[in-house]
C-alpha cells in the first residue's frame, strides 16, 4: 500500500514537470527509432557505394544524405544509436546489479565490513578512468573473441550477429568496471540508513533471515535512488563510449556508433558540416532527454526536496 | 559570483592586448628568421642510434650532419656534409671520405673520423639495443659483428686512417653509397660527450637531453619541452655557417592533423606535417598557393598471409588484387592525388616498373573459380590500425570484395602495439601495411620479400626470387642492375604476397614565405638551405 | 581530528601501494611489447632492450625493485616509449601545464555552474529553471571533441589575439579551459540546484522569507554555506581529475599536459610510465578527498567532533 502511493505520487509529480515529461517522450521515441524503425528503413547502414558519397539531404531517397563512403546517414545514425544505446543500457544494467548487491550488503552489514568494502571502492575510484577502461577492454576482448569463434563454429550461430555483439561486450564491461563504483557507494549510504529503520528492526525481531530482510525489505526501498541514478548513468555512459571512439578504442568497423559518427563528422566540420550536425543533434537530444528525465525523477521521487 | 568578475577582467584585458598585436605568429617568426614547423608527434629520442621514424629524422637532420647531405631539390645528388670529398675504388667496394677541416661540434671540439667509427661501433655493438642497425649492413663484417659472430670491431670495414680520413670497406659493390650516408643511421655522435654521460654501449643516458646535447649540424638544440616544442638555433661552430639562412626552427609535435591545419590557416605555422584527406579538395580550390603535393617514395599495400590455406593460393591473391578499384579509392578517400600502385617499388628516375593496376572483377571471379573456390568462401580477417584513413580504406575494400567476389571480410582494428604483435605473429589473413624507402634504390623495397627479412610478414618465400636479387647484387653497371631488379619486381608482383594499392604522396601546407624548399622524393628537406622572406 | 587525518593518509598510501602493484602485474600480463616498432627487430635486440630496463627478471622481482628504487632513491624508472626519459621528468614537465589548465577550467566551471544552479533553484520548475539547466547541461550533452573544434573555428579564428591551439601565450589556456570547464559546469549547476532546493525548504529559511528578508540576503547569509556541501564533495575528486588533464582536450588544443600520457602510455605498453601515472593520480585523489573532508569540517562545525 505504502509503496504504491509513493510511486503514484511520484508519477503525478513527474507529470507536472514539463521538461521531464517531454524528455520521457523524446527518449521513448529515440529508443523506438533506433531499435524498431531502423529495420523498416530501405537502406543498409553498411552498404557502401563510393560514387554516392556526400549526397546532400534528401537526394536519391537518402533522407539525411550520405557519408564519406556513400552510406545512408540516417540508417547509420539509427544503427549507431542501437549500438551506443545498447552499450549504455547494458553497462548500466551491469552497474545496477553489481552496485546494488555490493552496496546493500555493505550498508546492511555495516561496521568494519562496510568500511573495508567502501575503502575498496574509494581505492578503485582513485584509478585513472581511461587507463582502466583501456586495460580492461584489451583483457576482455581476447577472451570474447575466443568465445565468439566457439559460438559460430560449434553452434552455428550467425557470425554477423555474434560479431556485432562480441564487439561491444568488451566496451560494456570496461565501462561498467568503473561505473559500478559510484552506484555502490550511493546504495551503501542508503542501505545503511535503511538498516537503522524501525521496520527493519521489527523484521529482525520477528526472526526473519539476513538475506530475506536484505532482499525483501531493504533492496525494494532502495529502488527510487537506484532508478534516479541509473537514469543519470545512461547519458554519461553514452558519452564515455563517444570518448573511447575518439581515442580509437570504440567498436570495430564497418559498424557505427554515435561516437564514431560524431568523431568522423568533427573531422569534416569545415567541409561537410551536415555529417557532424545530424549525429551530434541526435546525440545531444538523447543525452538531454536522459539527463532531464533523471533530474525530473529525482525531484519526483525524493520526498525531501519535493515537499512543497 | 566573484569568479565571473575575474573572468570578465581576464577576457577583456586579453582582448585589449590583442588590439595591439595584429601580426600573426608566423609573420613574427618570418621576421625573426625562425621556421615554425608542425612535426606530427613527440620524438621517441634524439639519439640517432635509438630511433627509426620520420619525426625523429626531421629533427636529426637539423642537429647532426652525416658524411653527405641532401641536395635541396634533387634526391639523386649528394652534397658534401661532414665529408669534404670522397673517392671510391673501381668496383665501388672501398670508399675514402676526407672530412671538413673546419668541422666542429657545437662545443667547439673538432669532428674527427674517430667520432664516426665510434658511432658505427656503438650502433652495431651486440650489447647496444639499436633498432635500425641493418642500415649499416652494407659495410664489410658489420652484420657479423652485430650478430656477435665477429668479436673484433677491427675486422669491420670502417677505419679512421687519421683524424680527417675515414675508410669504408663494403661487402659488395654499392655505387650509391654517398646517398646511403645521408640517412640518419650514418650520422656521427660526439664521442667525448657520449662517454661523459656513460659508456659507449649504455643506451639511455642523458647525453641527448636539453643542455647536454652537442651536435655537428647547422643547428643546435636550444629547448626541449615534451609534447610541446623542440627549438633549435643556428650553430655558431658549424663549418658552413655562412650558408645557413635560418636563425632557428621550432618543431611543434601536433598530433591532431585537423588542429594542425587550422593552426596553419590561422598563421601559427610555416609548414604542416600533413593534411586531413577530406580537407585536400577544399585546400586545392581555396588555397592552391599553399598546398604542396609531392611524390613520396613509399607504397601502401595489403599483405596476404601465405601460410593460411585460402590466401596461400596465388590465384586467390591475384583475384583479391583485381577487385580493388584503386583509382576510385584514391579519388574518393585519399583525395591527395596519389598514384595507383601496380608494383611495390614506386617508379622513380630510371627505375620504371610496369605496374598492373587494372580493376577487373570478371577476371577475378574466373581466377577464383580456377583456384577451385566457388560458392562457399571462407571468412577472412583483415587487420588494420586504428587510424581514421586506414579504417575508411579497409571499409571500402571490404565492400569491394563483398560486392565482386561475395567474399566476407572482417575488419580487425587494433591499436598500434597489438597490431604489430599480430603482424609479426602472422595472425591475420590480410593486413594493411606500408613501406617507405630509406634511400633511393629499389632494393629498399625489394629486399622486403626475402624470406629471411624481418619486415616480410607475409610468410612468403621464393628461391627463384632471391636468386634474382642475388644476381643483381653482383652487377656493377647501374642500368643492367635495374634491368635485373625489374625482372625480380615483376616476378614478385605476379606472385602477389602483398597487393600494392597506392604509392604515397605527401600533402601538406607550405607558407609562401618559405624559400628554397623543393619537392623531394624522400621528403628529407635540408633545413640548411631554407630561407624565410 | 588530526588522528582522523593521519589515518586517512595512511589508508590512501595503502590503497595506492596496492593499486600500483596490481597495475604493474596487469600491464605485464597484456599482449604487446613496448619495444616493437614498424621495422622488424631481432629477438636478441628486443631482449637487450628489455634487459636494459630490468624486464628480464621475474615479474615479482621487478616489482620489488620498482618499490625499492622508488622508496629508497625516489626513482620512478624511465619511459620505454620515450627512450630512457625519466618518468619523473615526464610528470614534472606535464603536470604544471595540466595544473594551470585545471585551475582555470575549475574556475570557469564553477563560475558558470554555480549561478545557473542557484537561479534554477530559486525559480524551480519555471522557465528560468529550465533555461539555466539546458545551458548548464550543454557541457555534458556534447562531446568535448565537438565543442573543441567549434570553439576553434567560431571563437579563436575571428579573434586575432586567440590562437587556434598550442601553448605559446598566456591566453592559450582560455579555450581548452572553457572546453573542460563546460563539462564541470553541468555537474556543479545540478548539485548546486539540488543543495539549494534542500536548504530553501528548511524551516529557518522559510521563516526568514516569511519575515520579508531579501532573497539575496538569505542566499548569501544563510543558504549558500549549507547548500554548497554536495558541490564541494564533488569538486574535490573532480579537481584531481581535471588537474591531471584530458586526452581529448589536450590533443585538440595541442596542450602539453598529462592527459595524453594516460592513453599513450597504455597503448605503448610503457610500463613505468603507466604505474608512475597511476601512483601520481592515486596520491592526488587521496589528497583531494582529504582536502574535501577538511573543508567540509569548516563548513559544517558539527562534523568537527
CSV table of N, CA and C in Angstrom, one decimal, chain B residues 1 3-4 6-7 10-11 14-15 17-19 21-22 25 41-45 50-52 125-132 134-135 137 146-147 203-204 209 224-228 252 254-256 258-259 262-263 265-266 268 386 415-418 420-421 423-424 434-435 438 453-455 457, chain C residues 31-42 44-45 48-49 52-53 81-86 89-90 93 104 107-108 110-112 114-115 148-149 152-153 156-157 159-169 171-172 174 216 247 251-257 260-261 264 266-269:
chain,number,residue,atom,x,y,z
B,1,UNK,N,30.2,34.2,-7.7
B,1,UNK,CA,30.0,35.4,-8.5
B,1,UNK,C,31.3,36.2,-8.8
B,3,UNK,N,34.1,34.9,-9.3
B,3,UNK,CA,34.8,34.2,-10.4
B,3,UNK,C,34.4,34.9,-11.8
B,4,UNK,N,33.1,35.2,-11.8
B,4,UNK,CA,32.6,35.8,-13.1
B,4,UNK,C,33.4,37.1,-13.4
B,6,UNK,N,36.3,38.0,-12.2
B,6,UNK,CA,37.7,37.7,-12.5
B,6,UNK,C,37.8,37.3,-14.0
B,7,UNK,N,36.8,36.5,-14.4
B,7,UNK,CA,36.8,36.1,-15.8
B,7,UNK,C,36.7,37.3,-16.8
B,10,UNK,N,39.8,39.2,-17.0
B,10,UNK,CA,40.8,38.5,-17.7
B,10,UNK,C,40.5,38.6,-19.2
B,11,UNK,N,39.3,38.3,-19.6
B,11,UNK,CA,39.0,38.2,-21.0
B,11,UNK,C,39.1,39.6,-21.7
B,14,UNK,N,42.8,40.6,-22.0
B,14,UNK,CA,43.4,39.8,-23.1
B,14,UNK,C,42.9,40.4,-24.4
B,15,UNK,N,41.7,40.9,-24.5
B,15,UNK,CA,41.2,41.5,-25.7
B,15,UNK,C,41.9,42.8,-26.0
B,17,UNK,N,45.0,43.5,-25.2
B,17,UNK,CA,46.3,43.1,-25.6
B,17,UNK,C,46.2,42.8,-27.1
B,18,UNK,N,45.2,42.1,-27.5
B,18,UNK,CA,45.0,41.6,-28.9
B,18,UNK,C,45.0,42.8,-29.9
B,19,UNK,N,44.4,43.9,-29.4
B,19,UNK,CA,44.3,45.0,-30.4
B,19,UNK,C,45.7,45.6,-30.8
B,21,UNK,N,48.3,43.7,-31.1
B,21,UNK,CA,49.1,42.7,-31.6
B,21,UNK,C,48.5,42.0,-32.8
B,22,UNK,N,48.5,42.6,-34.0
B,22,UNK,CA,47.8,42.1,-35.1
B,22,UNK,C,48.7,41.1,-36.0
B,25,UNK,N,51.7,34.8,-35.6
B,25,UNK,CA,52.9,34.2,-35.1
B,25,UNK,C,53.9,33.9,-36.2
B,41,UNK,N,54.4,14.5,-34.1
B,41,UNK,CA,54.3,13.9,-32.8
B,41,UNK,C,55.6,14.1,-32.0
B,42,UNK,N,55.6,13.7,-30.7
B,42,UNK,CA,56.8,13.8,-29.9
B,42,UNK,C,57.8,12.8,-30.4
B,43,UNK,N,59.1,13.2,-30.6
B,43,UNK,CA,60.1,12.2,-31.0
B,43,UNK,C,60.3,11.2,-29.8
B,44,UNK,N,60.7,9.9,-30.2
B,44,UNK,CA,61.0,8.9,-29.2
B,44,UNK,C,62.3,9.2,-28.5
B,45,UNK,N,63.2,9.8,-29.2
B,45,UNK,CA,64.5,10.2,-28.6
B,45,UNK,C,65.2,11.1,-29.6
B,50,UNK,N,69.0,5.2,-31.6
B,50,UNK,CA,67.9,4.6,-30.9
B,50,UNK,C,66.6,4.8,-31.7
B,51,UNK,N,66.5,5.6,-32.7
B,51,UNK,CA,65.3,5.9,-33.3
B,51,UNK,C,65.1,5.3,-34.7
B,52,UNK,N,63.9,5.4,-35.2
B,52,UNK,CA,63.7,4.8,-36.6
B,52,UNK,C,62.6,5.6,-37.4
B,125,UNK,N,77.1,-2.5,-32.1
B,125,UNK,CA,77.6,-3.3,-30.9
B,125,UNK,C,76.5,-4.3,-30.5
B,126,UNK,N,76.8,-5.6,-30.3
B,126,UNK,CA,75.8,-6.5,-29.9
B,126,UNK,C,75.1,-6.2,-28.6
B,127,UNK,N,75.8,-5.4,-27.7
B,127,UNK,CA,75.2,-5.0,-26.4
B,127,UNK,C,74.3,-3.8,-26.5
B,128,UNK,N,74.3,-3.1,-27.7
B,128,UNK,CA,73.6,-1.9,-27.7
B,128,UNK,C,72.2,-2.1,-28.5
B,129,UNK,N,71.1,-1.7,-27.8
B,129,UNK,CA,69.8,-2.0,-28.4
B,129,UNK,C,69.4,-1.1,-29.6
B,130,UNK,N,70.1,-1.0,-30.6
B,130,UNK,CA,69.7,-0.2,-31.7
B,130,UNK,C,68.7,-0.9,-32.6
B,131,UNK,N,67.7,-0.2,-33.1
B,131,UNK,CA,66.7,-0.9,-33.8
B,131,UNK,C,66.9,-0.8,-35.3
B,132,UNK,N,67.9,-0.1,-35.8
B,132,UNK,CA,68.0,0.2,-37.2
B,132,UNK,C,69.4,-0.2,-37.7
B,134,UNK,N,70.6,-2.6,-39.3
B,134,UNK,CA,70.7,-3.2,-40.6
B,134,UNK,C,71.0,-2.2,-41.7
B,135,UNK,N,70.8,-0.9,-41.4
B,135,UNK,CA,71.1,0.1,-42.4
B,135,UNK,C,72.6,0.2,-42.7
B,137,UNK,N,74.5,-2.6,-42.7
B,137,UNK,CA,75.0,-4.0,-43.1
B,137,UNK,C,75.7,-4.0,-44.4
B,146,UNK,N,77.4,-7.3,-35.5
B,146,UNK,CA,76.2,-7.0,-34.8
B,146,UNK,C,75.6,-8.3,-34.3
B,147,UNK,N,75.7,-9.4,-35.0
B,147,UNK,CA,75.1,-10.6,-34.5
B,147,UNK,C,76.1,-11.4,-33.6
B,203,UNK,N,72.7,2.5,-23.4
B,203,UNK,CA,71.8,3.1,-24.3
B,203,UNK,C,71.1,4.4,-23.9
B,204,UNK,N,70.6,4.5,-22.7
B,204,UNK,CA,69.6,5.5,-22.4
B,204,UNK,C,70.2,6.6,-21.5
B,209,UNK,N,69.9,15.0,-23.7
B,209,UNK,CA,68.9,15.9,-23.1
B,209,UNK,C,69.3,17.4,-23.3
B,224,UNK,N,63.8,21.8,-25.2
B,224,UNK,CA,63.1,20.6,-25.5
B,224,UNK,C,62.0,20.4,-24.4
B,225,UNK,N,60.8,20.8,-24.8
B,225,UNK,CA,59.7,20.6,-23.9
B,225,UNK,C,58.8,19.5,-24.4
B,226,UNK,N,58.6,18.5,-23.6
B,226,UNK,CA,57.9,17.3,-24.0
B,226,UNK,C,56.5,17.6,-24.5
B,227,UNK,N,56.1,17.1,-25.7
B,227,UNK,CA,54.8,17.2,-26.2
B,227,UNK,C,54.4,18.7,-26.5
B,228,UNK,N,55.4,19.5,-26.5
B,228,UNK,CA,55.1,21.0,-26.6
B,228,UNK,C,55.9,21.6,-27.8
B,252,UNK,N,56.8,21.7,-33.6
B,252,UNK,CA,55.7,21.5,-32.8
B,252,UNK,C,55.1,20.1,-33.0
B,254,UNK,N,52.4,18.4,-33.1
B,254,UNK,CA,50.9,18.5,-33.1
B,254,UNK,C,50.3,17.2,-33.6
B,255,UNK,N,49.6,16.4,-32.7
B,255,UNK,CA,49.2,15.1,-33.1
B,255,UNK,C,47.9,15.1,-33.9
B,256,UNK,N,47.1,16.1,-33.6
B,256,UNK,CA,45.8,16.1,-34.3
B,256,UNK,C,45.9,16.9,-35.6
B,258,UNK,N,43.8,17.8,-37.9
B,258,UNK,CA,42.8,18.9,-38.1
B,258,UNK,C,43.2,20.1,-37.4
B,259,UNK,N,43.7,20.0,-36.2
B,259,UNK,CA,44.2,21.1,-35.4
B,259,UNK,C,45.3,21.8,-36.1
B,262,UNK,N,44.2,23.8,-39.0
B,262,UNK,CA,43.6,25.1,-38.5
B,262,UNK,C,44.6,26.1,-38.0
B,263,UNK,N,45.6,25.6,-37.4
B,263,UNK,CA,46.7,26.4,-36.9
B,263,UNK,C,47.4,27.1,-38.0
B,265,UNK,N,46.3,27.7,-41.0
B,265,UNK,CA,45.4,28.7,-41.7
B,265,UNK,C,45.2,29.9,-40.8
B,266,UNK,N,45.5,29.8,-39.5
B,266,UNK,CA,45.4,30.9,-38.6
B,266,UNK,C,46.7,31.6,-38.4
B,268,UNK,N,49.8,30.3,-37.6
B,268,UNK,CA,50.7,29.9,-36.5
B,268,UNK,C,51.8,29.0,-36.9
B,386,UNK,N,44.2,1.7,-35.9
B,386,UNK,CA,43.1,2.5,-35.5
B,386,UNK,C,43.0,3.9,-36.1
B,415,UNK,N,44.9,-1.3,-31.8
B,415,UNK,CA,45.8,-0.2,-31.6
B,415,UNK,C,47.2,-0.7,-31.9
B,416,UNK,N,48.1,0.2,-32.1
B,416,UNK,CA,49.4,0.0,-32.7
B,416,UNK,C,50.2,-1.2,-32.2
B,417,UNK,N,50.3,-1.3,-30.9
B,417,UNK,CA,51.2,-2.4,-30.3
B,417,UNK,C,50.6,-3.8,-30.6
B,418,UNK,N,49.2,-3.9,-30.5
B,418,UNK,CA,48.6,-5.2,-30.7
B,418,UNK,C,48.7,-5.5,-32.2
B,420,UNK,N,51.0,-4.6,-34.3
B,420,UNK,CA,52.4,-5.1,-34.6
B,420,UNK,C,52.6,-6.5,-34.1
B,421,UNK,N,52.0,-6.8,-33.0
B,421,UNK,CA,52.2,-8.2,-32.5
B,421,UNK,C,51.5,-9.2,-33.4
B,423,UNK,N,50.8,-8.7,-36.5
B,423,UNK,CA,51.5,-8.7,-37.8
B,423,UNK,C,52.7,-9.7,-37.7
B,424,UNK,N,53.5,-9.5,-36.6
B,424,UNK,CA,54.7,-10.3,-36.5
B,424,UNK,C,54.5,-11.7,-36.3
B,434,UNK,N,52.6,-0.9,-45.1
B,434,UNK,CA,53.2,0.1,-45.9
B,434,UNK,C,54.7,0.0,-45.8
B,435,UNK,N,55.4,0.5,-46.7
B,435,UNK,CA,56.8,0.6,-46.6
B,435,UNK,C,57.3,2.0,-47.2
B,438,UNK,N,64.1,3.9,-47.5
B,438,UNK,CA,65.1,4.6,-46.7
B,438,UNK,C,66.1,5.3,-47.5
B,453,UNK,N,63.8,-11.8,-44.4
B,453,UNK,CA,63.7,-10.4,-44.0
B,453,UNK,C,62.6,-10.2,-42.9
B,454,UNK,N,63.0,-9.6,-41.8
B,454,UNK,CA,62.1,-9.5,-40.7
B,454,UNK,C,60.9,-8.6,-41.0
B,455,UNK,N,60.9,-7.8,-42.0
B,455,UNK,CA,59.8,-7.0,-42.3
B,455,UNK,C,58.9,-7.6,-43.4
B,457,UNK,N,56.8,-10.4,-43.2
B,457,UNK,CA,55.5,-10.5,-42.6
B,457,UNK,C,54.4,-11.0,-43.5
C,31,UNK,N,49.1,-8.4,-23.9
C,31,UNK,CA,49.9,-8.6,-25.1
C,31,UNK,C,50.6,-7.4,-25.6
C,32,UNK,N,51.6,-7.5,-26.4
C,32,UNK,CA,52.2,-6.3,-27.0
C,32,UNK,C,53.5,-6.0,-26.2
C,33,UNK,N,54.5,-5.5,-26.9
C,33,UNK,CA,55.8,-5.2,-26.3
C,33,UNK,C,56.1,-3.8,-26.5
C,34,UNK,N,56.6,-3.1,-25.5
C,34,UNK,CA,56.9,-1.7,-25.6
C,34,UNK,C,58.0,-1.4,-26.7
C,35,UNK,N,58.8,-2.4,-27.1
C,35,UNK,CA,59.9,-2.1,-27.9
C,35,UNK,C,59.7,-2.4,-29.4
C,36,UNK,N,58.5,-3.1,-29.7
C,36,UNK,CA,58.3,-3.4,-31.1
C,36,UNK,C,58.0,-2.1,-31.9
C,37,UNK,N,58.4,-2.1,-33.1
C,37,UNK,CA,58.1,-0.9,-33.9
C,37,UNK,C,57.8,-1.3,-35.3
C,38,UNK,N,57.6,-0.3,-36.2
C,38,UNK,CA,57.2,-0.5,-37.6
C,38,UNK,C,58.2,-1.5,-38.2
C,39,UNK,N,59.5,-1.3,-37.9
C,39,UNK,CA,60.6,-2.1,-38.5
C,39,UNK,C,60.8,-3.3,-37.6
C,40,UNK,N,61.0,-4.4,-38.3
C,40,UNK,CA,61.3,-5.7,-37.6
C,40,UNK,C,62.6,-5.6,-36.8
C,41,UNK,N,62.6,-6.2,-35.6
C,41,UNK,CA,63.8,-6.3,-34.8
C,41,UNK,C,64.1,-7.7,-34.4
C,42,UNK,N,65.4,-8.0,-34.4
C,42,UNK,CA,65.8,-9.3,-33.9
C,42,UNK,C,65.3,-9.5,-32.5
C,44,UNK,N,66.9,-10.9,-30.3
C,44,UNK,CA,68.1,-10.6,-29.5
C,44,UNK,C,68.1,-9.1,-29.1
C,45,UNK,N,67.8,-8.3,-30.1
C,45,UNK,CA,67.8,-6.8,-29.8
C,45,UNK,C,66.7,-6.5,-28.8
C,48,UNK,N,67.8,-7.4,-25.5
C,48,UNK,CA,68.7,-6.4,-25.0
C,48,UNK,C,68.0,-5.2,-24.4
C,49,UNK,N,67.0,-4.7,-25.1
C,49,UNK,CA,66.3,-3.6,-24.7
C,49,UNK,C,65.6,-3.9,-23.4
C,52,UNK,N,67.9,-3.9,-20.5
C,52,UNK,CA,68.4,-2.6,-20.0
C,52,UNK,C,67.3,-1.9,-19.1
C,53,UNK,N,66.1,-2.4,-19.2
C,53,UNK,CA,65.0,-1.9,-18.2
C,53,UNK,C,64.8,-2.9,-17.1
C,81,UNK,N,58.9,4.1,-24.1
C,81,UNK,CA,58.4,4.7,-25.3
C,81,UNK,C,59.3,5.9,-25.7
C,82,UNK,N,59.4,6.8,-24.7
C,82,UNK,CA,60.4,7.9,-24.9
C,82,UNK,C,61.7,7.4,-24.3
C,83,UNK,N,62.5,6.9,-25.2
C,83,UNK,CA,63.6,6.1,-24.8
C,83,UNK,C,64.4,6.6,-23.7
C,84,UNK,N,64.2,6.1,-22.5
C,84,UNK,CA,65.1,6.4,-21.4
C,84,UNK,C,64.8,7.7,-20.7
C,85,UNK,N,63.7,8.5,-21.1
C,85,UNK,CA,63.4,9.7,-20.4
C,85,UNK,C,62.8,9.3,-19.0
C,86,UNK,N,63.3,9.9,-17.9
C,86,UNK,CA,62.8,9.5,-16.6
C,86,UNK,C,61.4,9.8,-16.4
C,89,UNK,N,60.6,13.1,-14.9
C,89,UNK,CA,60.7,14.3,-15.7
C,89,UNK,C,59.5,14.5,-16.6
C,90,UNK,N,58.9,13.4,-17.1
C,90,UNK,CA,57.7,13.5,-17.9
C,90,UNK,C,56.6,14.1,-17.0
C,93,UNK,N,57.2,17.7,-16.2
C,93,UNK,CA,57.0,18.7,-17.3
C,93,UNK,C,55.5,18.9,-17.6
C,104,UNK,N,42.1,27.0,-14.1
C,104,UNK,CA,41.3,27.9,-14.9
C,104,UNK,C,40.0,27.2,-15.3
C,107,UNK,N,37.7,27.1,-12.3
C,107,UNK,CA,37.1,28.4,-12.0
C,107,UNK,C,36.0,28.7,-13.0
C,108,UNK,N,36.2,28.4,-14.3
C,108,UNK,CA,35.2,28.6,-15.3
C,108,UNK,C,34.0,27.7,-15.0
C,110,UNK,N,32.9,26.5,-12.2
C,110,UNK,CA,32.2,27.0,-11.0
C,110,UNK,C,31.5,28.3,-11.4
C,111,UNK,N,32.2,29.1,-12.1
C,111,UNK,CA,31.7,30.4,-12.4
C,111,UNK,C,30.5,30.3,-13.3
C,112,UNK,N,30.4,29.3,-14.1
C,112,UNK,CA,29.2,29.1,-15.0
C,112,UNK,C,28.2,28.4,-14.2
C,114,UNK,N,27.7,27.5,-10.8
C,114,UNK,CA,27.0,27.9,-9.6
C,114,UNK,C,25.9,28.9,-9.7
C,115,UNK,N,26.1,30.0,-10.5
C,115,UNK,CA,25.0,30.9,-10.7
C,115,UNK,C,23.8,30.2,-11.3
C,148,UNK,N,35.4,21.5,-28.8
C,148,UNK,CA,36.7,22.0,-29.1
C,148,UNK,C,36.8,22.6,-30.5
C,149,UNK,N,36.6,21.8,-31.5
C,149,UNK,CA,36.7,22.4,-32.9
C,149,UNK,C,35.7,23.5,-33.1
C,152,UNK,N,37.4,26.5,-31.7
C,152,UNK,CA,38.5,26.9,-32.6
C,152,UNK,C,38.0,27.7,-33.8
C,153,UNK,N,36.9,27.2,-34.4
C,153,UNK,CA,36.5,27.8,-35.6
C,153,UNK,C,35.7,29.1,-35.4
C,156,UNK,N,38.1,31.3,-31.8
C,156,UNK,CA,39.5,31.6,-31.9
C,156,UNK,C,39.8,32.2,-33.3
C,157,UNK,N,39.2,31.7,-34.3
C,157,UNK,CA,39.5,32.1,-35.7
C,157,UNK,C,39.2,33.6,-35.9
C,159,UNK,N,39.0,35.9,-33.7
C,159,UNK,CA,39.7,36.8,-32.8
C,159,UNK,C,41.2,36.7,-32.9
C,160,UNK,N,41.9,37.8,-33.4
C,160,UNK,CA,43.3,37.7,-33.7
C,160,UNK,C,44.2,37.4,-32.5
C,161,UNK,N,43.7,37.7,-31.3
C,161,UNK,CA,44.6,37.5,-30.1
C,161,UNK,C,44.5,36.1,-29.6
C,162,UNK,N,43.6,35.3,-30.1
C,162,UNK,CA,43.5,33.9,-29.6
C,162,UNK,C,44.1,33.0,-30.6
C,163,UNK,N,44.9,32.1,-30.2
C,163,UNK,CA,45.5,31.0,-31.0
C,163,UNK,C,44.5,29.9,-31.2
C,164,UNK,N,44.5,29.2,-32.3
C,164,UNK,CA,43.7,28.0,-32.5
C,164,UNK,C,44.0,27.0,-31.5
C,165,UNK,N,45.3,26.7,-31.4
C,165,UNK,CA,45.8,25.7,-30.5
C,165,UNK,C,47.2,26.0,-30.2
C,166,UNK,N,47.8,25.3,-29.2
C,166,UNK,CA,49.2,25.5,-28.8
C,166,UNK,C,49.2,26.0,-27.4
C,167,UNK,N,50.4,26.2,-26.9
C,167,UNK,CA,50.7,26.6,-25.6
C,167,UNK,C,51.8,27.6,-25.6
C,168,UNK,N,51.5,28.7,-26.3
C,168,UNK,CA,52.6,29.6,-26.6
C,168,UNK,C,52.4,30.9,-25.8
C,169,UNK,N,51.2,31.4,-25.6
C,169,UNK,CA,51.0,32.6,-24.9
C,169,UNK,C,50.0,32.4,-23.8
C,171,UNK,N,47.1,33.5,-23.0
C,171,UNK,CA,45.6,33.3,-23.2
C,171,UNK,C,45.3,32.0,-23.9
C,172,UNK,N,46.4,31.2,-24.3
C,172,UNK,CA,46.1,29.9,-24.8
C,172,UNK,C,45.4,29.0,-23.9
C,174,UNK,N,42.7,29.7,-22.3
C,174,UNK,CA,41.2,30.0,-22.2
C,174,UNK,C,40.4,29.0,-22.9
C,216,UNK,N,18.3,38.0,-1.7
C,216,UNK,CA,19.7,38.0,-1.9
C,216,UNK,C,20.4,37.8,-0.6
C,247,UNK,N,42.8,13.7,-22.3
C,247,UNK,CA,43.4,13.3,-23.6
C,247,UNK,C,42.7,14.1,-24.8
C,251,UNK,N,44.8,16.9,-27.0
C,251,UNK,CA,45.2,16.6,-28.4
C,251,UNK,C,44.5,17.6,-29.4
C,252,UNK,N,43.3,18.0,-29.1
C,252,UNK,CA,42.7,19.0,-29.9
C,252,UNK,C,43.3,20.4,-29.8
C,253,UNK,N,43.7,20.8,-28.6
C,253,UNK,CA,44.3,22.1,-28.5
C,253,UNK,C,45.8,22.1,-28.4
C,254,UNK,N,46.4,21.0,-28.6
C,254,UNK,CA,47.9,20.9,-28.6
C,254,UNK,C,48.4,21.4,-27.3
C,255,UNK,N,47.8,20.9,-26.2
C,255,UNK,CA,48.3,21.3,-24.8
C,255,UNK,C,49.3,20.2,-24.3
C,256,UNK,N,50.5,20.6,-23.9
C,256,UNK,CA,51.4,19.6,-23.5
C,256,UNK,C,51.2,19.1,-22.0
C,257,UNK,N,50.0,18.7,-21.8
C,257,UNK,CA,49.6,18.3,-20.4
C,257,UNK,C,49.8,16.8,-20.2
C,260,UNK,N,47.3,13.2,-22.1
C,260,UNK,CA,47.6,12.3,-23.2
C,260,UNK,C,48.5,11.2,-22.8
C,261,UNK,N,49.3,11.4,-21.8
C,261,UNK,CA,50.2,10.3,-21.4
C,261,UNK,C,49.4,9.1,-20.9
C,264,UNK,N,48.5,7.4,-24.2
C,264,UNK,CA,49.7,7.0,-25.0
C,264,UNK,C,50.5,5.9,-24.2
C,266,UNK,N,49.5,3.7,-22.1
C,266,UNK,CA,48.8,2.4,-22.1
C,266,UNK,C,48.9,1.7,-23.5
C,267,UNK,N,48.7,2.5,-24.5
C,267,UNK,CA,48.8,1.9,-25.8
C,267,UNK,C,50.2,1.5,-26.2
C,268,UNK,N,51.2,2.2,-25.6
C,268,UNK,CA,52.6,1.9,-25.9
C,268,UNK,C,53.1,0.8,-25.0
C,269,UNK,N,52.3,0.4,-24.0
C,269,UNK,CA,52.7,-0.6,-23.0
C,269,UNK,C,53.9,-0.1,-22.3
